[in-house]
Amino acid sequence: MYNGVAKIFKRYWCAYGGFKALRCSPYLHAAIFFTGCTWHFWAEPLWWDQVTSVLPNLLGFTLGGFAMFLGFGDEKFRAMLAEKDEDADPNNPSLYVSLCATFVHFIVVQILALFAALLAKASWFYVAWPDQLHTLMPWLNLIGGGMGYLLFLYSVTSVLAATMHMFRIATWYETHMESK
């Protein structure tokens, strides 16, 4: 069972574009910029309350958009998207799978951000750490808060990406309908 899960995640990651797509994402770049601008939110405890109150709604929006995409257009249009280009590398995904991978990526990022916030909230209690670790804890909390909030902001910018993705598909469908 774990083998199947690993295979489908690998397939998603390859169809998304892997680390290259992540590294080149303007939505990730915007999230990094906004993380720096909002340091006062995540540098202190309780940043996770904002994340846990906002993300479930965003996740619902993204899932709705993905469902809308899966049912968008007629059969001929979806078949056209699912058809692989004859000249393309056979290992490359079809346009349909590539588009689905983008939506899956948005959903995965939102779930990771929600897990990070829940983990941070669950870890917020006093422990009598040894003195060596006690001095490191504020720095570890700061790093953890920054990473968790970055995931949150990336999930927010991903909503814009999903919206623009739907608009792109609508323009393709318009072109498809005009060519009939």
PDB file of C-alpha atoms in Angstrom:
ATOM      1  CA  MET A   1       0.000   0.000   0.000  1.00  0.00           C
ATOM      2  CA  TYR A   2       2.817   2.440   0.842  1.00  0.00           C
ATOM      3  CA  ASN A   3       4.430   1.642  -2.501  1.00  0.00           C
ATOM      4  CA  GLY A   4       1.303   2.811  -4.333  1.00  0.00           C
ATOM      5  CA  VAL A   5       1.188   6.025  -2.311  1.00  0.00           C
ATOM      6  CA  ALA A   6       4.854   6.722  -3.066  1.00  0.00           C
ATOM      7  CA  LYS A   7       4.304   6.068  -6.777  1.00  0.00           C
ATOM      8  CA  ILE A   8       1.335   8.427  -7.082  1.00  0.00           C
ATOM      9  CA  PHE A   9       3.176  11.179  -5.181  1.00  0.00           C
ATOM     10  CA  LYS A  10       6.188  10.709  -7.456  1.00  0.00           C
ATOM     11  CA  ARG A  11       3.937  10.889 -10.498  1.00  0.00           C
ATOM     12  CA  TYR A  12       2.317  14.086  -9.198  1.00  0.00           C
ATOM     13  CA  TRP A  13       5.710  15.651  -8.418  1.00  0.00           C
ATOM     14  CA  CYS A  14       7.085  14.828 -11.876  1.00  0.00           C
ATOM     15  CA  ALA A  15       3.915  16.090 -13.614  1.00  0.00           C
ATOM     16  CA  TYR A  16       4.060  19.298 -11.555  1.00  0.00           C
ATOM     17  CA  GLY A  17       7.632  19.919 -12.684  1.00  0.00           C
ATOM     18  CA  GLY A  18       9.537  19.014  -9.529  1.00  0.00           C
ATOM     19  CA  PHE A  19      11.910  21.326  -7.739  1.00  0.00           C
ATOM     20  CA  LYS A  20      12.552  23.350 -10.893  1.00  0.00           C
ATOM     21  CA  ALA A  21       8.877  24.380 -11.099  1.00  0.00           C
ATOM     22  CA  LEU A  22       8.842  25.130  -7.378  1.00  0.00           C
ATOM     23  CA  ARG A  23      12.034  27.171  -7.540  1.00  0.00           C
ATOM     24  CA  CYS A  24      10.748  29.215 -10.513  1.00  0.00           C
ATOM     25  CA  SER A  25       7.243  29.795  -9.128  1.00  0.00           C
ATOM     26  CA  PRO A  26       6.319  33.502  -8.917  1.00  0.00           C
ATOM     27  CA  TYR A  27       3.710  32.508  -6.325  1.00  0.00           C
ATOM     28  CA  LEU A  28       6.407  31.029  -4.071  1.00  0.00           C
ATOM     29  CA  HIS A  29       8.545  34.125  -4.622  1.00  0.00           C
ATOM     30  CA  ALA A  30       5.610  36.336  -3.603  1.00  0.00           C
ATOM     31  CA  ALA A  31       5.050  34.181  -0.504  1.00  0.00           C
ATOM     32  CA  ILE A  32       8.709  34.516   0.482  1.00  0.00           C
ATOM     33  CA  PHE A  33       8.486  38.300   0.070  1.00  0.00           C
ATOM     34  CA  PHE A  34       5.281  38.506   2.131  1.00  0.00           C
ATOM     35  CA  THR A  35       6.772  36.249   4.806  1.00  0.00           C
ATOM     36  CA  GLY A  36       9.511  38.822   5.286  1.00  0.00           C
ATOM     37  CA  CYS A  37       6.954  41.643   5.385  1.00  0.00           C
ATOM     38  CA  THR A  38       4.798  39.880   7.973  1.00  0.00           C
ATOM     39  CA  TRP A  39       7.503  38.734  10.362  1.00  0.00           C
ATOM     40  CA  HIS A  40       5.693  40.314  13.311  1.00  0.00           C
ATOM     41  CA  PHE A  41       2.822  37.809  12.848  1.00  0.00           C
ATOM     42  CA  TRP A  42       4.924  34.662  12.936  1.00  0.00           C
ATOM     43  CA  ALA A  43       7.798  35.790  15.189  1.00  0.00           C
ATOM     44  CA  GLU A  44       5.510  35.442  18.193  1.00  0.00           C
ATOM     45  CA  PRO A  45       3.469  32.475  19.430  1.00  0.00           C
ATOM     46  CA  LEU A  46      -0.145  31.964  18.367  1.00  0.00           C
ATOM     47  CA  TRP A  47       0.495  32.652  14.642  1.00  0.00           C
ATOM     48  CA  TRP A  48      -1.114  29.275  14.033  1.00  0.00           C
ATOM     49  CA  ASP A  49      -4.560  30.526  15.066  1.00  0.00           C
ATOM     50  CA  GLN A  50      -4.723  32.725  11.973  1.00  0.00           C
ATOM     51  CA  VAL A  51      -3.650  29.816   9.778  1.00  0.00           C
ATOM     52  CA  THR A  52      -6.161  27.359  11.215  1.00  0.00           C
ATOM     53  CA  SER A  53      -8.989  29.860  10.842  1.00  0.00           C
ATOM     54  CA  VAL A  54      -8.236  30.758   7.214  1.00  0.00           C
ATOM     55  CA  LEU A  55      -6.897  27.602   5.575  1.00  0.00           C
ATOM     56  CA  PRO A  56      -9.938  25.323   5.764  1.00  0.00           C
ATOM     57  CA  ASN A  57     -11.896  27.851   3.666  1.00  0.00           C
ATOM     58  CA  LEU A  58      -9.071  28.176   1.143  1.00  0.00           C
ATOM     59  CA  LEU A  59      -8.778  24.425   0.920  1.00  0.00           C
ATOM     60  CA  GLY A  60     -12.495  24.189   0.170  1.00  0.00           C
ATOM     61  CA  PHE A  61     -12.145  26.829  -2.546  1.00  0.00           C
ATOM     62  CA  THR A  62      -9.265  24.942  -4.161  1.00  0.00           C
ATOM     63  CA  LEU A  63     -11.052  21.587  -3.988  1.00  0.00           C
ATOM     64  CA  GLY A  64     -14.106  23.215  -5.577  1.00  0.00           C
ATOM     65  CA  GLY A  65     -11.944  24.660  -8.338  1.00  0.00           C
ATOM     66  CA  PHE A  66     -10.360  21.279  -8.962  1.00  0.00           C
ATOM     67  CA  ALA A  67     -13.782  19.609  -9.169  1.00  0.00           C
ATOM     68  CA  MET A  68     -14.900  22.346 -11.539  1.00  0.00           C
ATOM     69  CA  PHE A  69     -11.842  21.768 -13.710  1.00  0.00           C
ATOM     70  CA  LEU A  70     -12.459  18.013 -13.858  1.00  0.00           C
ATOM     71  CA  GLY A  71     -15.980  18.636 -15.194  1.00  0.00           C
ATOM     72  CA  PHE A  72     -15.096  21.608 -17.396  1.00  0.00           C
ATOM     73  CA  GLY A  73     -15.842  21.538 -21.115  1.00  0.00           C
ATOM     74  CA  ASP A  74     -17.207  18.808 -23.292  1.00  0.00           C
ATOM     75  CA  GLU A  75     -15.781  15.324 -23.829  1.00  0.00           C
ATOM     76  CA  LYS A  76     -13.978  16.379 -26.996  1.00  0.00           C
ATOM     77  CA  PHE A  77     -12.214  19.229 -25.168  1.00  0.00           C
ATOM     78  CA  ARG A  78     -11.122  16.975 -22.283  1.00  0.00           C
ATOM     79  CA  ALA A  79      -9.953  14.326 -24.753  1.00  0.00           C
ATOM     80  CA  MET A  80      -7.914  16.974 -26.556  1.00  0.00           C
ATOM     81  CA  LEU A  81      -6.249  17.980 -23.283  1.00  0.00           C
ATOM     82  CA  ALA A  82      -5.552  14.355 -22.347  1.00  0.00           C
ATOM     83  CA  GLU A  83      -3.979  13.555 -25.709  1.00  0.00           C
ATOM     84  CA  LYS A  84      -0.193  13.456 -25.700  1.00  0.00           C
ATOM     85  CA  ASP A  85       1.679  15.333 -28.392  1.00  0.00           C
ATOM     86  CA  GLU A  86       3.198  12.903 -30.903  1.00  0.00           C
ATOM     87  CA  ASP A  87       6.507  14.783 -30.991  1.00  0.00           C
ATOM     88  CA  ALA A  88       6.765  15.085 -27.209  1.00  0.00           C
ATOM     89  CA  ASP A  89       8.833  12.932 -24.902  1.00  0.00           C
ATOM     90  CA  PRO A  90       6.692   9.913 -23.939  1.00  0.00           C
ATOM     91  CA  ASN A  91       7.729  10.405 -20.293  1.00  0.00           C
ATOM     92  CA  ASN A  92       6.164  13.877 -20.231  1.00  0.00           C
ATOM     93  CA  PRO A  93       2.592  14.036 -18.942  1.00  0.00           C
ATOM     94  CA  SER A  94      -0.319  15.130 -21.076  1.00  0.00           C
ATOM     95  CA  LEU A  95      -1.587  18.677 -20.711  1.00  0.00           C
ATOM     96  CA  TYR A  96      -4.565  17.311 -18.742  1.00  0.00           C
ATOM     97  CA  VAL A  97      -2.342  15.496 -16.214  1.00  0.00           C
ATOM     98  CA  SER A  98      -0.075  18.532 -15.985  1.00  0.00           C
ATOM     99  CA  LEU A  99      -3.051  20.778 -15.194  1.00  0.00           C
ATOM    100  CA  CYS A 100      -4.327  18.292 -12.608  1.00  0.00           C
ATOM    101  CA  ALA A 101      -0.862  18.159 -11.022  1.00  0.00           C
ATOM    102  CA  THR A 102      -0.947  21.935 -10.599  1.00  0.00           C
ATOM    103  CA  PHE A 103      -4.231  21.739  -8.692  1.00  0.00           C
ATOM    104  CA  VAL A 104      -2.951  18.816  -6.636  1.00  0.00           C
ATOM    105  CA  HIS A 105       0.111  20.909  -5.774  1.00  0.00           C
ATOM    106  CA  PHE A 106      -2.081  23.735  -4.481  1.00  0.00           C
ATOM    107  CA  ILE A 107      -3.973  21.264  -2.318  1.00  0.00           C
ATOM    108  CA  VAL A 108      -0.800  19.581  -1.010  1.00  0.00           C
ATOM    109  CA  VAL A 109       0.719  22.952  -0.036  1.00  0.00           C
ATOM    110  CA  GLN A 110      -2.449  23.950   1.811  1.00  0.00           C
ATOM    111  CA  ILE A 111      -2.561  20.652   3.685  1.00  0.00           C
ATOM    112  CA  LEU A 112       1.131  20.965   4.620  1.00  0.00           C
ATOM    113  CA  ALA A 113       0.527  24.494   5.920  1.00  0.00           C
ATOM    114  CA  LEU A 114      -2.444  23.312   7.957  1.00  0.00           C
ATOM    115  CA  PHE A 115      -0.401  20.428   9.402  1.00  0.00           C
ATOM    116  CA  ALA A 116       2.451  22.824  10.262  1.00  0.00           C
ATOM    117  CA  ALA A 117       0.040  25.110  12.130  1.00  0.00           C
ATOM    118  CA  LEU A 118      -1.597  22.232  13.970  1.00  0.00           C
ATOM    119  CA  LEU A 119       1.788  20.790  14.919  1.00  0.00           C
ATOM    120  CA  ALA A 120       2.976  24.190  16.174  1.00  0.00           C
ATOM    121  CA  LYS A 121      -0.192  24.645  18.208  1.00  0.00           C
ATOM    122  CA  ALA A 122       0.069  21.138  19.661  1.00  0.00           C
ATOM    123  CA  SER A 123       3.717  21.758  20.600  1.00  0.00           C
ATOM    124  CA  TRP A 124       3.055  24.988  22.500  1.00  0.00           C
ATOM    125  CA  PHE A 125       3.514  23.918  26.113  1.00  0.00           C
ATOM    126  CA  TYR A 126       6.218  24.272  28.712  1.00  0.00           C
ATOM    127  CA  VAL A 127       8.971  21.691  28.982  1.00  0.00           C
ATOM    128  CA  ALA A 128      11.901  21.974  31.384  1.00  0.00           C
ATOM    129  CA  TRP A 129      14.610  21.715  28.724  1.00  0.00           C
ATOM    130  CA  PRO A 130      18.280  21.435  29.670  1.00  0.00           C
ATOM    131  CA  ASP A 131      19.993  24.833  29.750  1.00  0.00           C
ATOM    132  CA  GLN A 132      21.781  24.208  26.434  1.00  0.00           C
ATOM    133  CA  LEU A 133      18.484  23.586  24.638  1.00  0.00           C
ATOM    134  CA  HIS A 134      16.604  26.255  26.564  1.00  0.00           C
ATOM    135  CA  THR A 135      18.714  28.988  24.982  1.00  0.00           C
ATOM    136  CA  LEU A 136      18.068  27.545  21.501  1.00  0.00           C
ATOM    137  CA  MET A 137      14.294  27.303  21.859  1.00  0.00           C
ATOM    138  CA  PRO A 138      13.459  30.919  20.935  1.00  0.00           C
ATOM    139  CA  TRP A 139      15.504  30.543  17.742  1.00  0.00           C
ATOM    140  CA  LEU A 140      13.923  27.198  16.914  1.00  0.00           C
ATOM    141  CA  ASN A 141      10.466  28.705  17.510  1.00  0.00           C
ATOM    142  CA  LEU A 142      11.324  31.612  15.223  1.00  0.00           C
ATOM    143  CA  ILE A 143      12.539  29.307  12.439  1.00  0.00           C
ATOM    144  CA  GLY A 144       9.524  27.031  12.821  1.00  0.00           C
ATOM    145  CA  GLY A 145       7.127  29.984  12.828  1.00  0.00           C
ATOM    146  CA  GLY A 146       8.748  31.432   9.714  1.00  0.00           C
ATOM    147  CA  MET A 147       8.584  28.144   7.832  1.00  0.00           C
ATOM    148  CA  GLY A 148       5.000  27.471   8.895  1.00  0.00           C
ATOM    149  CA  TYR A 149       3.864  30.969   7.965  1.00  0.00           C
ATOM    150  CA  LEU A 150       5.707  30.730   4.631  1.00  0.00           C
ATOM    151  CA  LEU A 151       3.712  27.593   3.844  1.00  0.00           C
ATOM    152  CA  PHE A 152       0.554  29.450   4.813  1.00  0.00           C
ATOM    153  CA  LEU A 153       1.345  32.424   2.587  1.00  0.00           C
ATOM    154  CA  TYR A 154       2.321  30.094  -0.270  1.00  0.00           C
ATOM    155  CA  SER A 155      -1.060  28.442   0.080  1.00  0.00           C
ATOM    156  CA  VAL A 156      -2.708  31.885  -0.078  1.00  0.00           C
ATOM    157  CA  THR A 157      -0.791  32.854  -3.205  1.00  0.00           C
ATOM    158  CA  SER A 158      -1.685  29.449  -4.620  1.00  0.00           C
ATOM    159  CA  VAL A 159      -5.335  30.500  -4.566  1.00  0.00           C
ATOM    160  CA  LEU A 160      -4.454  33.252  -7.015  1.00  0.00           C
ATOM    161  CA  ALA A 161      -2.553  30.700  -9.085  1.00  0.00           C
ATOM    162  CA  ALA A 162      -5.578  28.377  -9.089  1.00  0.00           C
ATOM    163  CA  THR A 163      -7.838  31.236 -10.137  1.00  0.00           C
ATOM    164  CA  MET A 164      -5.579  32.204 -13.014  1.00  0.00           C
ATOM    165  CA  HIS A 165      -5.336  28.531 -13.927  1.00  0.00           C
ATOM    166  CA  MET A 166      -9.114  28.327 -14.259  1.00  0.00           C
ATOM    167  CA  PHE A 167      -9.108  31.468 -16.389  1.00  0.00           C
ATOM    168  CA  ARG A 168      -6.446  29.975 -18.673  1.00  0.00           C
ATOM    169  CA  ILE A 169      -8.556  26.845 -19.118  1.00  0.00           C
ATOM    170  CA  ALA A 170     -11.599  28.982 -19.898  1.00  0.00           C
ATOM    171  CA  THR A 171      -9.684  30.792 -22.648  1.00  0.00           C
ATOM    172  CA  TRP A 172      -8.558  27.449 -24.103  1.00  0.00           C
ATOM    173  CA  TYR A 173     -12.147  26.272 -24.060  1.00  0.00           C
ATOM    174  CA  GLU A 174     -13.263  29.452 -25.802  1.00  0.00           C
ATOM    175  CA  THR A 175     -10.671  28.826 -28.520  1.00  0.00           C
ATOM    176  CA  HIS A 176     -11.813  25.195 -28.757  1.00  0.00           C
ATOM    177  CA  MET A 177     -15.451  26.258 -29.186  1.00  0.00           C
ATOM    178  CA  GLU A 178     -14.560  28.865 -31.824  1.00  0.00           C
ATOM    179  CA  SER A 179     -12.717  26.250 -33.876  1.00  0.00           C
ATOM    180  CA  LYS A 180     -15.811  24.043 -34.190  1.00  0.00           C
TER     181      LYS A 180
END
